[in-house]
Amino acid sequence: MSEKIYVGVDVGGTSIKVGVCNQDGALLHTYEGPTENDKGSERILANIAAYARLVVEQTGRSWAEVEGVGVGIAGFLDIPNGVIVSSPNLNLRNAPLKAYLQEHLGKEVYVNNDANVAALGEAWAGAGRGVADCVCYTLGTGVGGGIIINGRIVEGFNAAAGELGHISIVPDLEAIQCGCGKMGCLETVSSATGIIRMAKDAVARGDQTSLAHVPDITAKDVVDAAKAGDEVAARIVNRAAYYLGKSMAVVAVVINPERFIIGGGVSKAGEFLFEQIREVFLKYTPEAASKNVQVVPAELGNSAGVVGAAGLVLRS
Amino acid sequence: MSEKIYVGVDVGGTSIKVGVCNQDGALLHTYEGPTENDKGSERILANIAAYARLVVEQTGRSWAEVEGVGVGIAGFLDIPNGVIVSSPNLNLRNAPLKAYLQEHLGKEVYVNNDANVAALGEAWAGAGRGVADCVCYTLGTGVGGGIIINGRIVEGFNAAAGELGHISIVPDLEAIQCGCGKMGCLETVSSATGIIRMAKDAVARGDQTSLAHVPDITAKDVVDAAKAGDEVAARIVNRAAYYLGKSMAVVAVVINPERFIIGGGVSKAGEFLFEQIREVFLKYTPEAASKNVQVVPAELGNSAGVVGAAGLVLRS
């Protein structure tokens, strides 16, 4: 009998990515098709099912070899029942995704939120390979996260575990309000959005910085300026790194993971950023919880979602 | 065949408590004998084994009915192998506790640290009964903790999970150094020691407070003064509650437990303290992670250790 294969689906507002993995999480083949979000929920569900069958066919494997199908999707989910209660960028409301796919694909289907799924991908087959307990941060427009203990996603009572962007970490005196309505969330300083805001504030304040001459500041502009020696930019990047490292110190004494994995656009700043994060992490974490604990970049990039979704089949 | 029973052992520097539980965690009988720490490690191990047999006999049950034996102990442990590497208040160094007891008792033996075990006791048969995910704080001389996910203790990579007293939570500007060597740990403000220190500082500073006339201030004195309307004492209790609630806000977005359980001497302040903690918790926690989440007092008191140790047999 041939080796089993695992199908992962990463559902976005514009496109749906599907992939086929082997039992070790190696990505054998991928396919990407349009979500057709404007054509309504029936079409989205039908596309997911069609692309899943297609990618297996393209891999040259038979559908019988598929052990199961996992789906990662942004939104408010009823995970055990695989129902999409609502989604910020998809035309799905109380959509019975799991039931639909099980009926149309004839396989066991697992659904989880995109941030958890990306974390599982890294833990299973990326920067956390072979590590039982790891914590993933994704530094993008916001700050996402996922917690993996004993190789499995920690979902939490309301499926709100791993919401690392909403760790309340900035002290009241210097906190601003987060999109979630609370004050001082990590996301307000350590996301690309937070970095851009701090840079624009500095320019508006008249701080002496090369960023004053940049028309539409991006997080990469700020990191590049910091690397080039711009002190204002360096202070901003350091503040993002400081609160990220401090939030990791808290996570470390709560669950003591073996590895922290950091991905997303901002993490492309590389060792320049990672060195600052590690320094703060070690400063605030008791040795028992920091000893031999690694802080490393994510490895899978945009594939983490598809790989992690396939991983749901083995790790649910 | 009669119902299985579970033996729990709580090893302290002065005495060893043993108890017999049924499969639901009800404590059927307990016994307490001297540790005889001054007589060396062999004697301590022999006493644990002897008291375990004795308490079962006193319960009127046969040793054959014992499903397993769990032991909770303070110290640096090798949990999988059940070795006590070192212990702050016990004459045990590299002591193979699990192997010794398995040989002398003829049962499966489980060893874990006292804070984790107490948390498991509350989760299994105390304030967390029926709840899959809960987090326990013990507010005593220090601040201890334990994390229970899916009914089981989260141990962490270096067995340092649940070290909630070392959550770095007090901002640098007002932080003091903790016994662990780091700045701003929760324990520096929310333990009995922290409360007493803040009270003594206030008196030394000449603050207007009834505590100035108390000869040897205890945490209970501070709480009582706060309840009686002393503003300085009220500020101190509120600060302890504030950082505790803020630390819970962080824990909530990391693992999103269903219930927070707070025990230890300081928690005897009751609703006066709990109301303040809940207010801060709700202020800093996004609704997704606070909705229907409860903050409740521990129920088992000093029995949590024995019950939780027995629980290791079922929940390891």
XYZ file of C-alpha atoms in Angstrom:
632
model
C 0.000 0.000 0.000
C 1.323 3.437 -0.843
C 2.034 6.147 1.676
C -0.933 8.210 2.865
C -1.231 11.844 1.802
C -2.723 14.838 3.580
C -4.523 17.730 1.927
C -4.279 21.271 3.323
C -6.430 24.242 2.319
C -5.668 27.891 3.110
C -8.768 29.983 2.388
C -8.142 33.686 1.732
C -10.403 36.487 0.527
C -8.885 36.496 -2.963
C -7.480 33.037 -3.495
C -7.641 29.552 -2.080
C -4.337 27.704 -1.770
C -4.342 23.929 -1.594
C -1.449 21.569 -1.063
C -0.622 17.902 -0.670
C 1.763 16.806 2.085
C 3.298 13.489 3.009
C 3.235 12.234 6.591
C 6.322 14.286 7.487
C 4.824 17.555 6.301
C 6.842 17.775 3.089
C 4.817 19.743 0.538
C 4.547 17.539 -2.574
C 2.453 19.837 -4.727
C 0.342 23.000 -4.529
C -2.414 24.696 -6.490
C -3.993 28.121 -6.131
C -7.378 29.163 -7.486
C -9.710 32.151 -7.109
C -11.979 32.273 -4.037
C -14.780 33.959 -6.015
C -15.961 35.531 -2.797
C -18.401 37.769 -4.709
C -20.276 34.708 -5.960
C -21.474 33.727 -2.489
C -20.907 31.071 0.095
C -22.070 28.075 -1.998
C -19.472 28.891 -4.629
C -16.693 29.313 -2.071
C -17.436 25.902 -0.563
C -17.664 24.292 -3.991
C -14.323 25.848 -5.016
C -12.591 24.500 -1.902
C -13.839 20.991 -2.689
C -12.935 21.253 -6.384
C -9.401 22.590 -5.777
C -8.768 19.876 -3.172
C -9.611 17.154 -5.673
C -7.652 18.925 -8.402
C -4.406 19.268 -6.452
C -4.444 15.568 -5.581
C -5.012 14.703 -9.235
C -2.174 17.038 -10.297
C 0.115 15.318 -7.779
C -0.518 12.088 -9.631
C -2.050 10.411 -6.609
C -5.448 8.797 -6.247
C -8.132 10.238 -3.985
C -8.175 6.939 -2.096
C -4.703 7.737 -0.768
C -5.969 10.882 0.982
C -6.063 10.351 4.758
C -7.953 13.570 5.461
C -8.393 17.255 4.637
C -7.566 20.247 6.847
C -8.703 23.844 6.325
C -7.302 27.064 7.785
C -9.504 30.147 7.605
C -9.660 33.583 9.233
C -12.734 34.277 11.268
C -14.849 33.399 14.235
C -15.187 29.629 14.123
C -16.978 26.826 15.894
C -13.939 24.575 15.652
C -15.356 21.216 16.839
C -18.234 21.459 14.372
C -16.187 23.148 11.667
C -18.698 25.965 11.218
C -17.569 29.406 10.013
C -19.684 31.669 12.241
C -18.363 34.810 10.560
C -15.259 35.857 8.671
C -13.794 39.347 8.221
C -12.980 38.956 4.539
C -15.154 36.102 3.318
C -18.762 35.829 2.351
C -19.368 33.053 4.858
C -21.873 33.253 7.710
C -22.777 30.202 9.787
C -21.340 28.155 6.934
C -21.107 24.406 7.756
C -17.711 24.025 6.080
C -16.752 20.739 7.718
C -20.076 19.014 7.050
C -20.117 20.234 3.434
C -16.596 19.022 2.699
C -17.052 15.695 4.453
C -20.113 15.065 2.332
C -18.517 16.170 -0.936
C -15.039 14.752 -0.396
C -15.825 11.612 1.578
C -12.933 12.220 3.970
C -12.505 13.356 7.553
C -12.228 17.184 7.559
C -10.633 19.437 10.197
C -11.108 23.203 10.414
C -9.155 25.730 12.472
C -8.289 29.408 12.350
C -5.534 30.599 10.041
C -3.121 31.784 12.742
C -3.312 28.497 14.654
C -2.924 26.553 11.437
C 0.168 28.514 10.345
C 1.690 27.867 13.782
C 0.995 24.166 13.426
C 2.631 24.204 9.997
C 5.847 25.672 11.391
C 5.739 23.341 14.401
C 5.150 20.246 12.292
C 7.371 20.812 9.307
C 9.064 24.193 9.629
C 11.207 25.906 12.252
C 9.668 23.784 15.021
C 10.239 20.372 13.461
C 10.791 17.801 16.198
C 9.914 20.238 18.990
C 6.908 19.355 21.160
C 6.110 22.805 22.581
C 6.465 25.946 20.528
C 4.955 29.379 20.221
C 4.646 31.229 16.908
C 4.312 34.952 16.388
C 3.388 36.408 13.005
C 4.369 40.068 12.705
C 2.330 41.476 9.855
C -0.352 44.161 9.595
C -1.320 42.892 13.043
C 0.390 40.411 15.342
C -0.987 36.881 15.152
C 0.013 33.802 17.023
C -0.439 30.167 17.797
C 0.459 27.921 20.716
C 1.532 24.327 20.171
C 1.811 22.004 23.182
C 2.691 18.347 22.744
C 2.516 18.896 19.004
C -1.090 20.092 19.048
C -2.813 23.469 18.790
C -4.032 24.940 22.075
C -7.449 26.328 21.196
C -8.740 27.629 24.498
C -12.206 27.911 25.961
C -13.517 30.454 23.407
C -10.988 29.504 20.723
C -9.073 32.651 21.714
C -5.766 31.018 22.712
C -2.716 32.277 20.840
C -4.086 35.813 20.389
C -0.568 37.057 21.089
C -1.141 40.446 19.448
C -3.510 41.251 22.276
C -1.114 40.588 25.135
C -1.482 43.712 27.268
C 2.159 44.722 27.508
C 2.603 48.475 27.060
C 2.275 50.263 30.446
C -0.725 52.573 30.813
C 1.384 55.737 30.729
C 2.568 55.114 27.172
C -0.236 52.879 25.883
C -2.525 53.616 22.959
C -5.809 51.933 22.103
C -5.728 48.783 19.988
C -8.237 47.894 17.268
C -9.708 45.414 19.747
C -10.704 48.289 22.023
C -8.207 47.558 24.792
C -5.166 49.591 25.778
C -1.530 48.600 25.372
C -1.812 45.477 23.215
C 1.444 44.141 21.744
C 0.033 44.711 18.261
C 0.020 48.486 18.813
C 3.851 48.517 18.841
C 5.232 45.319 17.294
C 3.168 45.027 14.096
C 4.028 46.681 10.793
C 1.120 49.037 11.469
C 2.547 49.934 14.875
C 6.014 50.565 13.478
C 4.632 52.779 10.701
C 2.514 54.716 13.214
C 5.503 55.342 15.480
C 7.552 56.505 12.494
C 4.833 58.887 11.285
C 4.446 60.240 14.822
C 8.199 60.889 14.985
C 8.162 62.710 11.654
C 5.083 64.734 12.650
C 6.840 65.643 15.912
C 9.781 66.967 13.902
C 12.294 64.360 15.096
C 15.597 64.387 13.149
C 15.232 61.355 10.912
C 15.826 60.299 7.334
C 12.236 58.994 7.370
C 11.042 62.609 7.074
C 11.941 62.390 3.376
C 10.162 59.094 2.690
C 6.755 59.688 1.047
C 4.751 56.660 2.173
C 6.623 55.005 5.036
C 6.591 51.199 5.278
C 7.869 49.025 8.130
C 10.741 47.994 5.853
C 11.696 51.670 5.385
C 11.930 52.022 9.167
C 14.016 48.862 9.572
C 16.318 49.875 6.702
C 16.807 53.339 8.188
C 17.560 51.801 11.592
C 20.154 49.482 10.053
C 21.702 52.482 8.267
C 22.185 54.223 11.600
C 19.143 56.493 11.829
C 18.701 56.892 15.599
C 15.003 57.683 15.530
C 14.279 54.628 13.374
C 16.530 52.503 15.603
C 14.572 53.594 18.676
C 11.293 52.607 16.983
C 12.545 49.166 15.946
C 13.966 48.688 19.425
C 10.613 49.526 20.988
C 8.883 46.945 18.777
C 11.544 44.379 19.731
C 11.397 45.337 23.412
C 7.699 44.657 23.878
C 7.870 41.542 21.735
C 10.713 40.182 23.890
C 8.882 41.174 27.056
C 5.712 39.397 25.924
C 7.804 36.292 25.258
C 9.179 36.477 28.804
C 5.600 36.242 30.055
C 4.697 33.394 27.710
C 7.869 31.585 28.843
C 6.847 31.392 32.514
C 3.262 30.479 31.645
C 3.912 27.510 29.325
C 7.730 27.325 29.016
C 7.937 26.409 25.311
C 11.167 25.060 23.872
C 11.113 27.362 20.875
C 9.693 30.726 19.820
C 9.195 31.044 16.068
C 8.765 34.491 14.563
C 7.448 35.039 11.063
C 5.568 37.636 9.028
C 6.808 40.640 7.061
C 8.446 42.445 9.975
C 10.550 39.371 10.820
C 12.369 39.827 7.510
C 14.415 42.453 9.357
C 16.484 39.388 10.292
C 19.220 39.063 12.903
C 19.237 42.843 13.441
C 15.756 42.423 14.974
C 16.195 38.947 16.466
C 19.271 39.972 18.492
C 17.287 42.755 20.150
C 14.351 40.459 20.861
C 16.578 37.784 22.439
C 18.344 40.330 24.623
C 15.053 41.563 26.096
C 13.674 38.032 26.428
C 16.718 36.931 28.449
C 16.624 40.088 30.554
C 13.084 39.430 31.810
C 12.887 35.629 31.892
C 14.095 33.584 34.870
C 16.781 31.131 33.791
C 14.580 28.077 34.444
C 12.214 29.255 31.708
C 14.816 30.601 29.248
C 17.548 27.951 29.438
C 18.149 26.388 26.009
C 15.007 28.109 24.711
C 15.473 29.303 21.142
C 14.078 32.318 19.320
C 14.217 31.595 15.594
C 12.753 32.846 12.296
C 9.875 30.991 10.667
C 10.884 28.828 7.712
C 7.789 28.099 5.644
C 6.744 31.624 4.687
C 3.406 31.636 2.875
C 3.287 27.828 2.756
C 2.794 27.578 6.531
C -0.976 27.823 6.133
C -1.310 24.988 3.629
C 1.164 22.737 5.439
C -0.426 23.394 8.830
C -3.898 22.731 7.442
C -2.699 19.334 6.190
C -1.144 18.835 9.627
C -4.565 19.185 11.275
C -5.355 15.712 9.981
C -2.537 14.178 12.023
C -2.488 16.583 14.950
C -6.131 17.069 15.911
C -14.631 -5.867 41.916
C -14.484 -2.847 44.176
C -13.772 0.673 43.013
C -10.121 1.580 42.473
C -8.441 4.007 44.877
C -5.680 6.565 44.284
C -2.998 7.505 46.804
C -1.627 11.054 46.963
C 1.469 12.187 48.853
C 2.366 15.808 49.676
C 5.971 15.923 50.878
C 6.872 18.942 53.034
C 9.973 19.810 55.038
C 8.308 19.057 58.370
C 5.537 16.591 57.593
C 4.369 14.258 54.893
C 0.628 14.251 54.183
C -0.916 11.222 52.511
C -4.462 10.714 51.338
C -6.705 8.231 49.588
C -9.066 9.434 46.854
C -11.735 7.707 44.839
C -11.890 8.072 41.059
C -13.751 11.395 41.343
C -11.129 12.970 43.599
C -13.169 12.716 46.815
C -10.742 12.472 49.726
C -11.706 9.315 51.656
C -9.062 9.463 54.350
C -5.810 11.264 55.225
C -2.795 10.694 57.448
C 0.098 12.982 58.347
C 3.472 11.878 59.701
C 6.857 13.514 60.329
C 9.239 13.896 57.371
C 12.302 13.329 59.588
C 14.305 15.400 57.158
C 17.272 15.454 59.582
C 17.605 11.677 59.333
C 18.600 11.747 55.657
C 17.188 10.841 52.291
C 16.811 7.084 52.890
C 14.570 7.777 55.873
C 12.453 10.315 53.950
C 11.844 7.829 51.149
C 11.076 5.032 53.621
C 8.603 7.282 55.473
C 6.751 8.151 52.255
C 6.343 4.458 51.449
C 5.309 3.562 55.023
C 2.727 6.370 55.304
C 1.257 5.455 51.912
C 0.655 1.873 53.040
C -0.621 3.063 56.415
C -3.233 5.467 55.070
C -4.675 2.765 52.799
C -4.847 0.357 55.734
C -6.544 3.010 57.894
C -9.094 3.564 55.124
C -10.028 -0.100 55.484
C -9.063 -0.878 51.904
C -6.630 -3.465 50.614
C -3.402 -2.478 48.871
C -4.546 -4.436 45.833
C -7.246 -1.815 45.259
C -4.624 0.934 44.785
C -4.410 1.970 41.131
C -1.298 4.089 41.596
C 0.548 6.582 43.778
C 1.247 10.267 43.034
C 3.718 12.506 44.833
C 3.922 16.306 44.940
C 7.183 17.839 46.122
C 8.893 21.241 45.984
C 12.158 21.351 44.146
C 13.965 20.941 40.889
C 12.706 17.673 39.441
C 13.317 15.336 36.554
C 9.607 14.663 36.134
C 9.600 11.790 33.587
C 12.095 9.813 35.679
C 10.691 10.958 39.022
C 14.100 12.059 40.309
C 14.401 14.847 42.890
C 17.438 16.716 41.559
C 17.412 19.153 44.478
C 14.857 20.529 46.899
C 14.939 23.817 48.838
C 13.701 22.362 52.126
C 14.368 18.641 51.885
C 17.440 16.524 52.337
C 17.067 15.017 48.867
C 19.680 15.276 46.127
C 19.415 13.239 42.936
C 17.002 11.023 44.845
C 15.305 8.404 42.623
C 11.921 8.812 44.321
C 9.825 7.190 41.601
C 12.063 4.127 41.207
C 12.274 3.671 44.990
C 8.527 3.848 45.505
C 7.703 1.652 42.519
C 10.014 -1.003 43.937
C 8.720 -0.736 47.513
C 5.045 -0.227 46.760
C 4.641 -2.337 43.643
C 2.493 0.315 41.960
C 2.898 2.869 39.188
C 4.255 6.104 40.726
C 3.980 9.663 39.376
C 6.004 12.630 40.633
C 5.472 16.324 39.953
C 6.195 19.652 41.622
C 3.973 20.850 44.459
C 2.533 23.899 42.680
C 1.519 21.900 39.595
C 0.062 19.182 41.779
C -2.014 21.621 43.850
C -3.345 23.106 40.600
C -4.288 19.647 39.373
C -6.071 18.977 42.668
C -8.235 22.086 42.267
C -8.835 21.304 38.594
C -9.786 17.695 39.214
C -11.836 17.895 42.370
C -11.948 21.496 43.587
C -12.923 24.835 42.068
C -12.154 23.548 38.563
C -14.229 20.371 38.681
C -15.553 19.593 35.202
C -13.495 22.341 33.543
C -10.930 21.249 30.925
C -8.668 24.310 30.952
C -7.879 26.213 34.114
C -5.107 28.274 35.612
C -4.363 28.339 39.341
C -2.578 31.046 41.281
C -1.449 30.506 44.869
C -0.865 33.783 46.693
C 1.321 32.952 49.677
C 4.820 33.964 50.735
C 5.497 33.880 47.007
C 3.125 33.486 44.062
C 2.902 29.942 42.706
C 0.896 28.593 39.844
C -0.118 25.728 37.660
C -1.595 25.415 34.170
C -4.100 22.712 33.334
C -5.031 22.126 29.696
C -7.381 19.320 28.699
C -7.333 18.186 32.329
C -3.579 17.713 32.430
C -0.642 19.663 33.860
C 1.379 21.676 31.340
C 4.975 21.028 32.390
C 6.961 22.906 29.783
C 10.352 22.303 28.245
C 12.369 22.823 31.469
C 9.429 21.993 33.760
C 9.083 25.757 34.297
C 5.512 26.195 33.032
C 3.082 27.722 35.527
C 5.733 29.882 37.223
C 3.139 32.640 37.391
C 4.897 34.506 40.200
C 7.634 35.337 37.714
C 5.454 36.912 35.069
C 7.262 40.178 34.324
C 4.402 42.608 34.836
C 5.494 45.701 36.790
C 6.832 48.360 34.384
C 10.551 49.152 34.716
C 9.942 52.578 36.248
C 8.269 51.147 39.331
C 9.789 47.652 39.383
C 11.909 46.137 42.128
C 14.112 43.072 41.918
C 12.544 39.681 42.606
C 14.205 36.841 44.525
C 14.732 35.177 41.124
C 17.035 38.026 40.119
C 14.719 39.554 37.508
C 12.893 42.890 37.701
C 9.146 43.399 38.019
C 7.920 39.870 38.711
C 4.286 39.527 39.802
C 5.487 38.017 43.075
C 7.089 41.327 44.086
C 3.650 42.959 44.420
C 0.928 40.284 44.675
C 2.400 37.914 47.299
C 1.996 38.312 51.062
C 5.664 39.313 51.116
C 5.047 41.980 48.492
C 2.040 43.382 50.334
C 3.960 43.524 53.618
C 6.895 45.230 51.930
C 4.654 47.885 50.353
C 3.009 48.488 53.747
C 6.334 48.843 55.554
C 7.577 51.201 52.834
C 4.457 53.330 53.273
C 4.933 53.485 57.042
C 8.648 54.274 56.675
C 7.723 57.048 54.211
C 5.422 58.542 56.850
C 2.168 57.909 54.930
C -0.977 58.526 57.008
C -2.108 54.989 57.805
C -3.405 52.934 60.710
C -0.695 50.406 59.828
C 1.864 52.761 61.424
C 0.621 51.481 64.806
C 0.810 47.767 63.941
C 4.001 46.216 65.376
C 4.663 43.345 62.961
C 2.557 43.901 59.858
C 1.033 40.854 58.119
C -0.753 40.744 54.767
C -4.002 40.176 56.688
C -3.395 43.395 58.663
C -3.112 45.280 55.370
C -6.269 43.709 53.937
C -8.209 44.349 57.168
C -7.085 47.982 57.242
C -8.108 48.374 53.586
C -11.535 46.920 54.311
C -11.866 49.312 57.268
C -11.301 52.281 54.969
C -7.577 52.959 55.381
C -6.672 54.617 52.070
C -3.007 53.722 52.103
C -3.802 50.063 52.801
C -6.507 50.144 50.111
C -3.995 51.455 47.584
C -1.598 48.616 48.424
C -4.245 45.901 48.104
C -5.412 47.473 44.859
C -1.887 47.411 43.474
C -1.582 43.711 44.315
C -4.965 43.087 42.654
C -4.104 45.271 39.666
C -0.976 43.371 38.631
C -2.612 40.040 39.358
C -5.559 40.945 37.104
C -3.201 42.284 34.456
C -1.166 39.072 34.487
C -4.399 37.120 34.041
C -5.244 39.263 31.000
C -1.992 38.093 29.439
C -2.552 34.449 30.361
C -6.059 34.736 28.891
C -4.885 35.615 25.382
C -2.099 33.048 25.480
C -4.112 29.957 26.477
C -7.668 31.254 27.023
C -8.588 29.112 30.059
C -12.207 28.766 31.124
C -11.476 29.440 34.780
C -8.891 31.176 36.954
C -8.636 29.726 40.456
C -6.960 31.770 43.166
C -5.861 30.271 46.472
C -3.289 30.808 49.196
C -3.342 33.007 52.297
C -3.824 36.331 50.500
C -6.913 34.998 48.689
C -8.683 34.812 52.072
C -9.291 38.551 51.614
C -12.340 37.254 49.725
C -14.710 39.143 47.455
C -13.142 42.472 48.477
C -10.015 41.318 46.606
C -11.710 39.251 43.886
C -13.879 42.155 42.729
C -10.805 44.273 42.143
C -9.021 41.462 40.313
C -11.997 40.822 38.016
C -12.343 44.508 37.185
C -8.724 44.766 36.042
C -8.906 41.439 34.215
C -11.914 42.589 32.202
C -10.347 45.977 31.535
C -7.294 44.493 29.799
C -8.682 41.332 28.185
C -10.358 41.349 24.752
C -13.897 40.005 25.007
C -13.101 36.860 23.005
C -10.716 35.761 25.745
C -12.732 36.947 28.781
C -16.277 35.978 27.788
C -17.778 33.572 30.346
C -14.341 33.177 31.938
C -14.604 32.912 35.710
C -12.257 34.083 38.449
C -13.006 32.057 41.572
C -11.464 31.168 44.943
C -9.761 27.805 45.427
C -11.846 25.267 47.341
C -9.527 22.583 48.659
C -7.198 24.636 50.856
C -4.336 22.545 52.210
C -5.807 19.355 50.786
C -5.130 20.442 47.197
C -1.644 18.905 47.318
C -2.760 15.458 48.444
C -5.762 15.364 46.104
C -3.731 16.601 43.136
C -1.003 14.050 43.810
C -3.609 11.285 43.714
C -4.904 12.883 40.517
C -1.519 12.426 38.826
C -2.368 8.731 38.558
C -5.370 9.460 36.337
C -4.142 12.614 34.641
C -0.533 11.867 33.624
